[in-house]
Amino acid sequence: MKRSTIDLWVGLFVAIGLAAIAFLSLKVANLTPQSNADTYTLVAEFDNIGGLKVKAPVKSSGVVVGRVSNIELDTKRYVARATLTLDKQYQFSRDTSAEILTAGLLGEQYIGLTQGGDPDNLASGDRISLTSSALVLEQLIGKFMTSFAEKGAQDAPAQTE
């Protein structure tokens, strides 16, 4: 083969490799374009969203049913308001609960929806009233250390002179 033909094939191979790396990077970062399926929005309010981010998945029974499309602070009540965009094929009852969960020990945070028993479904723009905030590891450790210190102080014998 001629040198120019080999150079052409090497260049083509490198270009395909770079395109594959770019695609995988966008896929991992959840920046790939979403499908044009019919969707509807719901709103959930949380005291603390932890590290939840826009475009985080919304899952029900482990299945991705939508994405977080917006996060904002309600300046009147000082709670975080997350707007969820869900695929229209997944309908949830009015007593559905939402909680912020973590995939694995240090994985990404997502919103988990648990179906309720109400026969009526949520409509677009409705608010999910049953929510559980994110479990913040630092707060959990702080509570553990405080209770450990209090227990140690109660168990220590009183010194008298």
PDB file of C-alpha atoms in Angstrom:
ATOM      1  CA  MET A   1       0.000   0.000   0.000  1.00  0.00           C
ATOM      2  CA  LYS A   2       1.082   3.518  -0.595  1.00  0.00           C
ATOM      3  CA  ARG A   3       1.936   5.774   2.311  1.00  0.00           C
ATOM      4  CA  SER A   4      -0.960   8.162   1.532  1.00  0.00           C
ATOM      5  CA  THR A   5      -3.517   5.306   1.646  1.00  0.00           C
ATOM      6  CA  ILE A   6      -2.250   4.179   5.054  1.00  0.00           C
ATOM      7  CA  ASP A   7      -2.373   7.756   6.322  1.00  0.00           C
ATOM      8  CA  LEU A   8      -5.967   8.055   5.101  1.00  0.00           C
ATOM      9  CA  TRP A   9      -7.052   4.894   6.955  1.00  0.00           C
ATOM     10  CA  VAL A  10      -5.249   5.926  10.148  1.00  0.00           C
ATOM     11  CA  GLY A  11      -6.869   9.370  10.015  1.00  0.00           C
ATOM     12  CA  LEU A  12     -10.320   7.833   9.453  1.00  0.00           C
ATOM     13  CA  PHE A  13      -9.805   5.426  12.366  1.00  0.00           C
ATOM     14  CA  VAL A  14      -8.731   8.279  14.691  1.00  0.00           C
ATOM     15  CA  ALA A  15     -11.740  10.413  13.642  1.00  0.00           C
ATOM     16  CA  ILE A  16     -14.166   7.552  14.384  1.00  0.00           C
ATOM     17  CA  GLY A  17     -12.472   6.975  17.751  1.00  0.00           C
ATOM     18  CA  LEU A  18     -12.781  10.651  18.711  1.00  0.00           C
ATOM     19  CA  ALA A  19     -16.453  10.685  17.684  1.00  0.00           C
ATOM     20  CA  ALA A  20     -17.092   7.593  19.823  1.00  0.00           C
ATOM     21  CA  ILE A  21     -15.362   9.162  22.842  1.00  0.00           C
ATOM     22  CA  ALA A  22     -17.388  12.378  22.421  1.00  0.00           C
ATOM     23  CA  PHE A  23     -20.646  10.405  22.201  1.00  0.00           C
ATOM     24  CA  LEU A  24     -19.836   8.354  25.305  1.00  0.00           C
ATOM     25  CA  SER A  25     -18.861  11.494  27.233  1.00  0.00           C
ATOM     26  CA  LEU A  26     -22.198  13.117  26.413  1.00  0.00           C
ATOM     27  CA  LYS A  27     -24.063   9.932  27.303  1.00  0.00           C
ATOM     28  CA  VAL A  28     -22.359   9.650  30.707  1.00  0.00           C
ATOM     29  CA  ALA A  29     -23.047  13.330  31.456  1.00  0.00           C
ATOM     30  CA  ASN A  30     -26.745  12.942  30.496  1.00  0.00           C
ATOM     31  CA  LEU A  31     -26.333  15.601  27.797  1.00  0.00           C
ATOM     32  CA  THR A  32     -27.608  13.547  24.860  1.00  0.00           C
ATOM     33  CA  PRO A  33     -30.758  14.873  23.235  1.00  0.00           C
ATOM     34  CA  GLN A  34     -33.961  13.515  24.706  1.00  0.00           C
ATOM     35  CA  SER A  35     -36.556  11.710  22.639  1.00  0.00           C
ATOM     36  CA  ASN A  36     -39.516  13.647  21.297  1.00  0.00           C
ATOM     37  CA  ALA A  37     -42.018  11.433  23.125  1.00  0.00           C
ATOM     38  CA  ASP A  38     -45.072  13.014  24.722  1.00  0.00           C
ATOM     39  CA  THR A  39     -44.305  14.251  28.212  1.00  0.00           C
ATOM     40  CA  TYR A  40     -45.989  15.956  31.139  1.00  0.00           C
ATOM     41  CA  THR A  41     -44.589  17.843  34.120  1.00  0.00           C
ATOM     42  CA  LEU A  42     -44.991  17.421  37.845  1.00  0.00           C
ATOM     43  CA  VAL A  43     -43.600  19.501  40.711  1.00  0.00           C
ATOM     44  CA  ALA A  44     -42.095  18.121  43.916  1.00  0.00           C
ATOM     45  CA  GLU A  45     -40.880  20.215  46.844  1.00  0.00           C
ATOM     46  CA  PHE A  46     -38.070  19.100  49.159  1.00  0.00           C
ATOM     47  CA  ASP A  47     -36.469  20.567  52.287  1.00  0.00           C
ATOM     48  CA  ASN A  48     -33.041  19.497  51.026  1.00  0.00           C
ATOM     49  CA  ILE A  49     -32.131  18.193  47.562  1.00  0.00           C
ATOM     50  CA  GLY A  50     -28.515  17.314  48.407  1.00  0.00           C
ATOM     51  CA  GLY A  51     -26.545  16.961  45.168  1.00  0.00           C
ATOM     52  CA  LEU A  52     -29.524  16.497  42.843  1.00  0.00           C
ATOM     53  CA  LYS A  53     -28.918  18.101  39.470  1.00  0.00           C
ATOM     54  CA  VAL A  54     -30.966  19.101  36.442  1.00  0.00           C
ATOM     55  CA  LYS A  55     -31.280  16.173  33.984  1.00  0.00           C
ATOM     56  CA  ALA A  56     -31.006  13.664  36.840  1.00  0.00           C
ATOM     57  CA  PRO A  57     -33.151  10.586  36.205  1.00  0.00           C
ATOM     58  CA  VAL A  58     -36.594  10.064  37.702  1.00  0.00           C
ATOM     59  CA  LYS A  59     -37.116   6.357  38.363  1.00  0.00           C
ATOM     60  CA  SER A  60     -39.962   4.132  39.428  1.00  0.00           C
ATOM     61  CA  SER A  61     -39.084   0.551  40.416  1.00  0.00           C
ATOM     62  CA  GLY A  62     -35.639   1.117  38.894  1.00  0.00           C
ATOM     63  CA  VAL A  63     -37.001   2.130  35.490  1.00  0.00           C
ATOM     64  CA  VAL A  64     -36.222   5.609  34.165  1.00  0.00           C
ATOM     65  CA  VAL A  65     -39.601   7.296  33.619  1.00  0.00           C
ATOM     66  CA  GLY A  66     -38.404  10.884  33.196  1.00  0.00           C
ATOM     67  CA  ARG A  67     -35.841  13.550  34.051  1.00  0.00           C
ATOM     68  CA  VAL A  68     -35.509  16.521  36.389  1.00  0.00           C
ATOM     69  CA  SER A  69     -36.004  19.520  34.107  1.00  0.00           C
ATOM     70  CA  ASN A  70     -35.629  22.402  36.576  1.00  0.00           C
ATOM     71  CA  ILE A  71     -34.602  23.078  40.180  1.00  0.00           C
ATOM     72  CA  GLU A  72     -35.334  26.355  41.926  1.00  0.00           C
ATOM     73  CA  LEU A  73     -35.687  27.776  45.424  1.00  0.00           C
ATOM     74  CA  ASP A  74     -39.123  28.891  46.589  1.00  0.00           C
ATOM     75  CA  THR A  75     -38.226  32.205  48.242  1.00  0.00           C
ATOM     76  CA  LYS A  76     -41.471  32.365  50.248  1.00  0.00           C
ATOM     77  CA  ARG A  77     -41.192  28.985  51.992  1.00  0.00           C
ATOM     78  CA  TYR A  78     -37.459  28.339  51.385  1.00  0.00           C
ATOM     79  CA  VAL A  79     -37.875  24.856  49.977  1.00  0.00           C
ATOM     80  CA  ALA A  80     -36.348  23.429  46.823  1.00  0.00           C
ATOM     81  CA  ARG A  81     -38.829  22.962  43.987  1.00  0.00           C
ATOM     82  CA  ALA A  82     -37.939  20.318  41.400  1.00  0.00           C
ATOM     83  CA  THR A  83     -39.831  20.162  38.129  1.00  0.00           C
ATOM     84  CA  LEU A  84     -40.049  16.631  36.752  1.00  0.00           C
ATOM     85  CA  THR A  85     -40.665  15.875  33.089  1.00  0.00           C
ATOM     86  CA  LEU A  86     -42.180  12.406  32.789  1.00  0.00           C
ATOM     87  CA  ASP A  87     -42.975  10.254  29.766  1.00  0.00           C
ATOM     88  CA  LYS A  88     -46.729  10.306  29.125  1.00  0.00           C
ATOM     89  CA  GLN A  89     -46.941   6.520  29.002  1.00  0.00           C
ATOM     90  CA  TYR A  90     -46.205   6.415  32.755  1.00  0.00           C
ATOM     91  CA  GLN A  91     -49.128   7.690  34.809  1.00  0.00           C
ATOM     92  CA  PHE A  92     -48.942   8.038  38.592  1.00  0.00           C
ATOM     93  CA  SER A  93     -51.715   8.270  41.189  1.00  0.00           C
ATOM     94  CA  ARG A  94     -52.431  11.390  43.210  1.00  0.00           C
ATOM     95  CA  ASP A  95     -50.888   9.855  46.347  1.00  0.00           C
ATOM     96  CA  THR A  96     -47.564   9.005  44.691  1.00  0.00           C
ATOM     97  CA  SER A  97     -44.535   9.704  46.874  1.00  0.00           C
ATOM     98  CA  ALA A  98     -41.174  11.070  45.722  1.00  0.00           C
ATOM     99  CA  GLU A  99     -37.833  10.713  47.460  1.00  0.00           C
ATOM    100  CA  ILE A 100     -34.282  11.639  46.590  1.00  0.00           C
ATOM    101  CA  LEU A 101     -32.116   8.530  46.465  1.00  0.00           C
ATOM    102  CA  THR A 102     -28.478   7.786  45.711  1.00  0.00           C
ATOM    103  CA  ALA A 103     -27.316   5.124  43.254  1.00  0.00           C
ATOM    104  CA  GLY A 104     -24.738   3.215  45.280  1.00  0.00           C
ATOM    105  CA  LEU A 105     -22.699   4.621  48.136  1.00  0.00           C
ATOM    106  CA  LEU A 106     -21.335   7.668  46.304  1.00  0.00           C
ATOM    107  CA  GLY A 107     -23.275   7.500  43.035  1.00  0.00           C
ATOM    108  CA  GLU A 108     -25.508  10.004  41.320  1.00  0.00           C
ATOM    109  CA  GLN A 109     -28.656  11.203  42.998  1.00  0.00           C
ATOM    110  CA  TYR A 110     -32.045  10.642  41.414  1.00  0.00           C
ATOM    111  CA  ILE A 111     -35.711  10.952  42.293  1.00  0.00           C
ATOM    112  CA  GLY A 112     -37.545   7.734  43.046  1.00  0.00           C
ATOM    113  CA  LEU A 113     -41.318   7.651  42.629  1.00  0.00           C
ATOM    114  CA  THR A 114     -43.455   5.152  44.539  1.00  0.00           C
ATOM    115  CA  GLN A 115     -46.934   4.526  43.162  1.00  0.00           C
ATOM    116  CA  GLY A 116     -49.837   5.024  45.537  1.00  0.00           C
ATOM    117  CA  GLY A 117     -53.284   3.465  45.584  1.00  0.00           C
ATOM    118  CA  ASP A 118     -55.511   6.403  44.573  1.00  0.00           C
ATOM    119  CA  PRO A 119     -57.568   5.644  41.443  1.00  0.00           C
ATOM    120  CA  ASP A 120     -57.138   9.222  40.171  1.00  0.00           C
ATOM    121  CA  ASN A 121     -53.897  10.131  38.375  1.00  0.00           C
ATOM    122  CA  LEU A 122     -51.760  13.257  38.594  1.00  0.00           C
ATOM    123  CA  ALA A 123     -52.248  15.698  35.730  1.00  0.00           C
ATOM    124  CA  SER A 124     -49.632  17.877  34.089  1.00  0.00           C
ATOM    125  CA  GLY A 125     -48.572  20.688  36.432  1.00  0.00           C
ATOM    126  CA  ASP A 126     -49.748  18.915  39.612  1.00  0.00           C
ATOM    127  CA  ARG A 127     -47.648  18.809  42.770  1.00  0.00           C
ATOM    128  CA  ILE A 128     -46.468  15.632  44.467  1.00  0.00           C
ATOM    129  CA  SER A 129     -47.319  16.232  48.117  1.00  0.00           C
ATOM    130  CA  LEU A 130     -45.556  13.246  49.731  1.00  0.00           C
ATOM    131  CA  THR A 131     -41.796  13.850  49.503  1.00  0.00           C
ATOM    132  CA  SER A 132     -38.668  12.773  51.369  1.00  0.00           C
ATOM    133  CA  SER A 133     -35.542  14.902  51.206  1.00  0.00           C
ATOM    134  CA  ALA A 134     -32.048  13.712  50.414  1.00  0.00           C
ATOM    135  CA  LEU A 135     -30.015  11.972  53.080  1.00  0.00           C
ATOM    136  CA  VAL A 136     -26.954  14.173  53.555  1.00  0.00           C
ATOM    137  CA  LEU A 137     -24.000  12.104  54.745  1.00  0.00           C
ATOM    138  CA  GLU A 138     -22.405  14.997  56.654  1.00  0.00           C
ATOM    139  CA  GLN A 139     -25.585  15.586  58.681  1.00  0.00           C
ATOM    140  CA  LEU A 140     -25.899  11.888  59.441  1.00  0.00           C
ATOM    141  CA  ILE A 141     -22.301  11.712  60.696  1.00  0.00           C
ATOM    142  CA  GLY A 142     -22.836  14.870  62.766  1.00  0.00           C
ATOM    143  CA  LYS A 143     -25.921  13.383  64.454  1.00  0.00           C
ATOM    144  CA  PHE A 144     -24.055  10.158  65.160  1.00  0.00           C
ATOM    145  CA  MET A 145     -21.099  11.999  66.684  1.00  0.00           C
ATOM    146  CA  THR A 146     -23.387  14.190  68.810  1.00  0.00           C
ATOM    147  CA  SER A 147     -25.328  11.212  70.163  1.00  0.00           C
ATOM    148  CA  PHE A 148     -22.053   9.351  70.783  1.00  0.00           C
ATOM    149  CA  ALA A 149     -20.652  12.326  72.726  1.00  0.00           C
ATOM    150  CA  GLU A 150     -23.870  12.692  74.759  1.00  0.00           C
ATOM    151  CA  LYS A 151     -23.856   8.988  75.607  1.00  0.00           C
ATOM    152  CA  GLY A 152     -20.223   9.216  76.698  1.00  0.00           C
ATOM    153  CA  ALA A 153     -21.000  12.187  78.956  1.00  0.00           C
ATOM    154  CA  GLN A 154     -23.895  10.315  80.610  1.00  0.00           C
ATOM    155  CA  ASP A 155     -21.830   7.162  81.189  1.00  0.00           C
ATOM    156  CA  ALA A 156     -18.854   9.010  82.736  1.00  0.00           C
ATOM    157  CA  PRO A 157     -18.846   8.931  86.587  1.00  0.00           C
ATOM    158  CA  ALA A 158     -19.415  12.264  88.277  1.00  0.00           C
ATOM    159  CA  GLN A 159     -16.331  13.593  90.021  1.00  0.00           C
ATOM    160  CA  THR A 160     -16.832  14.841  93.543  1.00  0.00           C
ATOM    161  CA  GLU A 161     -14.353  16.595  95.799  1.00  0.00           C
TER     162      GLU A 161
END
